[in-house]
Amino acid sequence: ISIAAGIQLSHLGLWAGEELAIVRAMPNTPALIQSGATALCANQYTSETQRDLAETIMRSVGLALWLDDETLMDAVTALSGSGPAYYFLIMEVMEKAATRLGLSQEHARILTLQTAFGAAKMALESNHDTETLRKQVTSPGGTTEQALNVLMSGGIEDLFAEALKAAQERSAELAASLGGE
């Protein structure tokens, strides 16, 4: 199992031996607290038993899912590999904004963190998609709608699309510089 970022299966195979079973994994930092998200892909020499073992190992630190196409690892890197930093930034910005509204740093932090945790838990446990959940919180003419209008008019959706694309492209560049294809 390789967690070496950007090193493709073909190159791992060349370095380790042509007919060696290799699983490439892209975990993220929440794996440190058994809450990670890991994407896996394997070369053609990897048996079902070996795939199952790799998945079991990665599930010990969170979610594990298989990709059929290794080229999607760059998108995974952009989404879940870098994703924790995006959420940390959002929480950082929310905390700062809350203190400017008069909340203490301690209250701003704990309310921000619990809100993020609760929203993530709701999304995980719900049968609804995140758009539906967002709409359920948003009363017409209410405070949430007002805030979301500001975020949407500021281009948050386009910013995230650009950010993930930039991270995906950088991941591909790094893979190429490390001997990728």
One Martini backbone bead per residue (centre of mass of N, CA, C, O) as a GRO file, in nm:
protein
  181
    1ILE     BB    1   0.095   0.037   0.025
    2SER     BB    2   0.047   0.369  -0.103
    3ILE     BB    3   0.095   0.727   0.021
    4ALA     BB    4   0.236   0.852  -0.221
    5ALA     BB    5   0.217   1.138  -0.355
    6GLY     BB    6   0.188   1.112  -0.714
    7ILE     BB    7   0.246   0.806  -0.728
    8GLN     BB    8   0.213   0.587  -0.963
    9LEU     BB    9   0.158   0.262  -1.030
   10SER     BB   10   0.363   0.229  -1.263
   11HIS     BB   11   0.608   0.332  -1.093
   12LEU     BB   12   0.591   0.144  -0.857
   13GLY     BB   13   0.626  -0.110  -1.033
   14LEU     BB   14   0.909  -0.045  -1.142
   15TRP     BB   15   1.047  -0.018  -0.855
   16ALA     BB   16   0.924  -0.302  -0.717
   17GLY     BB   17   0.787  -0.470  -0.948
   18GLU     BB   18   0.595  -0.569  -1.207
   19GLU     BB   19   0.425  -0.820  -1.027
   20LEU     BB   20   0.317  -0.631  -0.804
   21ALA     BB   21   0.111  -0.563  -0.560
   22ILE     BB   22  -0.078  -0.246  -0.577
   23VAL     BB   23  -0.179   0.017  -0.356
   24ARG     BB   24  -0.337   0.325  -0.385
   25ALA     BB   25  -0.344   0.601  -0.149
   26MET     BB   26  -0.578   0.878  -0.039
   27PRO     BB   27  -0.555   1.039   0.230
   28ASN     BB   28  -0.641   1.221   0.525
   29THR     BB   29  -0.593   1.388   0.822
   30PRO     BB   30  -0.847   1.261   0.980
   31ALA     BB   31  -0.704   0.984   1.021
   32LEU     BB   32  -0.575   1.064   1.300
   33ILE     BB   33  -0.907   1.033   1.411
   34GLN     BB   34  -1.080   0.818   1.249
   35SER     BB   35  -1.196   1.046   0.995
   36GLY     BB   36  -1.133   0.962   0.716
   37ALA     BB   37  -1.056   0.986   0.356
   38THR     BB   38  -1.015   0.712   0.119
   39ALA     BB   39  -0.858   0.647  -0.179
   40LEU     BB   40  -0.855   0.366  -0.411
   41CYS     BB   41  -0.605   0.182  -0.606
   42ALA     BB   42  -0.523  -0.083  -0.844
   43ASN     BB   43  -0.356  -0.317  -0.979
   44GLN     BB   44  -0.362  -0.613  -1.173
   45TYR     BB   45  -0.209  -0.784  -0.924
   46THR     BB   46  -0.458  -0.748  -0.745
   47SER     BB   47  -0.637  -0.905  -0.530
   48GLU     BB   48  -0.920  -0.937  -0.354
   49THR     BB   49  -0.780  -0.991  -0.086
   50GLN     BB   50  -0.593  -0.742  -0.102
   51ARG     BB   51  -0.814  -0.534  -0.125
   52ASP     BB   52  -0.955  -0.602   0.142
   53LEU     BB   53  -0.712  -0.540   0.322
   54ALA     BB   54  -0.671  -0.246   0.242
   55GLU     BB   55  -0.954  -0.155   0.325
   56THR     BB   56  -0.936  -0.234   0.621
   57ILE     BB   57  -0.703  -0.053   0.693
   58MET     BB   58  -0.839   0.221   0.602
   59ARG     BB   59  -1.100   0.186   0.786
   60SER     BB   60  -0.941   0.234   1.059
   61VAL     BB   61  -0.940   0.569   0.958
   62GLY     BB   62  -1.216   0.532   0.789
   63LEU     BB   63  -1.298   0.593   0.487
   64ALA     BB   64  -1.334   0.369   0.194
   65LEU     BB   65  -1.261   0.395  -0.164
   66TRP     BB   66  -1.303   0.301  -0.499
   67LEU     BB   67  -1.119   0.334  -0.800
   68ASP     BB   68  -1.111   0.275  -1.149
   69ASP     BB   69  -0.954   0.560  -1.193
   70GLU     BB   70  -0.650   0.697  -1.133
   71THR     BB   71  -0.694   0.993  -1.248
   72LEU     BB   72  -0.889   1.070  -0.997
   73MET     BB   73  -0.675   1.141  -0.777
   74ASP     BB   74  -0.662   1.446  -0.834
   75ALA     BB   75  -0.954   1.503  -0.741
   76VAL     BB   76  -0.925   1.385  -0.459
   77THR     BB   77  -0.706   1.573  -0.366
   78ALA     BB   78  -0.881   1.831  -0.401
   79LEU     BB   79  -1.110   1.741  -0.210
   80SER     BB   80  -0.997   1.548   0.041
   81GLY     BB   81  -0.701   1.617   0.080
   82SER     BB   82  -0.761   1.944   0.097
   83GLY     BB   83  -1.039   1.985   0.244
   84PRO     BB   84  -0.974   2.049   0.541
   85ALA     BB   85  -0.864   2.336   0.479
   86TYR     BB   86  -1.130   2.457   0.386
   87TYR     BB   87  -1.281   2.418   0.654
   88PHE     BB   88  -1.082   2.574   0.828
   89LEU     BB   89  -1.121   2.841   0.683
   90ILE     BB   90  -1.420   2.875   0.732
   91MET     BB   91  -1.397   2.868   1.040
   92GLU     BB   92  -1.204   3.104   1.068
   93VAL     BB   93  -1.390   3.316   0.938
   94MET     BB   94  -1.631   3.280   1.128
   95GLU     BB   95  -1.489   3.353   1.389
   96LYS     BB   96  -1.402   3.638   1.310
   97ALA     BB   97  -1.687   3.743   1.249
   98ALA     BB   98  -1.804   3.688   1.534
   99THR     BB   99  -1.613   3.883   1.687
  100ARG     BB  100  -1.716   4.137   1.528
  101LEU     BB  101  -2.012   4.087   1.667
  102GLY     BB  102  -1.904   4.019   1.996
  103LEU     BB  103  -1.783   3.761   2.037
  104SER     BB  104  -1.600   3.556   2.180
  105GLN     BB  105  -1.352   3.351   2.102
  106GLU     BB  106  -1.462   3.103   2.250
  107HIS     BB  107  -1.754   3.114   2.140
  108ALA     BB  108  -1.688   3.119   1.841
  109ARG     BB  109  -1.541   2.850   1.832
  110ILE     BB  110  -1.751   2.649   1.954
  111LEU     BB  111  -1.985   2.722   1.763
  112THR     BB  112  -1.842   2.658   1.501
  113LEU     BB  113  -1.759   2.363   1.556
  114GLN     BB  114  -2.043   2.251   1.625
  115THR     BB  115  -2.176   2.332   1.362
  116ALA     BB  116  -1.996   2.167   1.175
  117PHE     BB  117  -2.043   1.895   1.307
  118GLY     BB  118  -2.355   1.890   1.285
  119ALA     BB  119  -2.373   1.921   0.978
  120ALA     BB  120  -2.209   1.670   0.906
  121LYS     BB  121  -2.385   1.468   1.060
  122MET     BB  122  -2.646   1.524   0.914
  123ALA     BB  123  -2.544   1.451   0.630
  124LEU     BB  124  -2.463   1.155   0.701
  125GLU     BB  125  -2.764   1.074   0.832
  126SER     BB  126  -2.904   1.157   0.582
  127ASN     BB  127  -3.121   1.125   0.288
  128HIS     BB  128  -3.020   1.398   0.209
  129ASP     BB  129  -2.899   1.639   0.044
  130THR     BB  130  -2.733   1.935   0.083
  131GLU     BB  131  -2.938   2.115  -0.056
  132THR     BB  132  -3.182   2.032   0.111
  133LEU     BB  133  -3.066   2.105   0.385
  134ARG     BB  134  -3.023   2.402   0.327
  135LYS     BB  135  -3.324   2.466   0.263
  136GLN     BB  136  -3.431   2.383   0.551
  137VAL     BB  137  -3.272   2.635   0.691
  138THR     BB  138  -3.412   2.830   0.472
  139SER     BB  139  -3.587   3.106   0.519
  140PRO     BB  140  -3.791   3.309   0.383
  141GLY     BB  141  -3.649   3.619   0.463
  142GLY     BB  142  -3.416   3.536   0.631
  143THR     BB  143  -3.103   3.515   0.764
  144THR     BB  144  -2.990   3.288   0.590
  145GLU     BB  145  -3.067   3.401   0.317
  146GLN     BB  146  -2.905   3.658   0.341
  147ALA     BB  147  -2.626   3.526   0.370
  148LEU     BB  148  -2.634   3.348   0.112
  149ASN     BB  149  -2.659   3.582  -0.087
  150VAL     BB  150  -2.382   3.696  -0.030
  151LEU     BB  151  -2.217   3.443  -0.105
  152MET     BB  152  -2.328   3.408  -0.395
  153SER     BB  153  -2.258   3.700  -0.499
  154GLY     BB  154  -1.942   3.638  -0.430
  155GLY     BB  155  -1.879   3.342  -0.565
  156ILE     BB  156  -1.844   3.064  -0.411
  157GLU     BB  157  -1.885   2.849  -0.630
  158ASP     BB  158  -1.659   2.944  -0.823
  159LEU     BB  159  -1.427   2.935  -0.619
  160PHE     BB  160  -1.440   2.629  -0.568
  161ALA     BB  161  -1.401   2.540  -0.857
  162GLU     BB  162  -1.123   2.678  -0.891
  163ALA     BB  163  -0.978   2.547  -0.652
  164LEU     BB  164  -1.007   2.248  -0.737
  165LYS     BB  165  -0.874   2.280  -1.012
  166ALA     BB  166  -0.600   2.379  -0.907
  167ALA     BB  167  -0.540   2.127  -0.736
  168GLN     BB  168  -0.559   1.920  -0.963
  169GLU     BB  169  -0.336   2.040  -1.142
  170ARG     BB  170  -0.112   2.024  -0.927
  171SER     BB  171  -0.121   1.721  -0.890
  172ALA     BB  172  -0.040   1.655  -1.183
  173GLU     BB  173   0.229   1.805  -1.179
  174LEU     BB  174   0.358   1.643  -0.949
  175ALA     BB  175   0.336   1.368  -1.082
  176ALA     BB  176   0.513   1.440  -1.327
  177SER     BB  177   0.771   1.519  -1.150
  178LEU     BB  178   0.763   1.206  -1.020
  179GLY     BB  179   0.703   1.019  -1.294
  180GLY     BB  180   0.459   1.056  -1.429
  181GLU     BB  181   0.202   1.065  -1.704
   0.00000   0.00000   0.00000
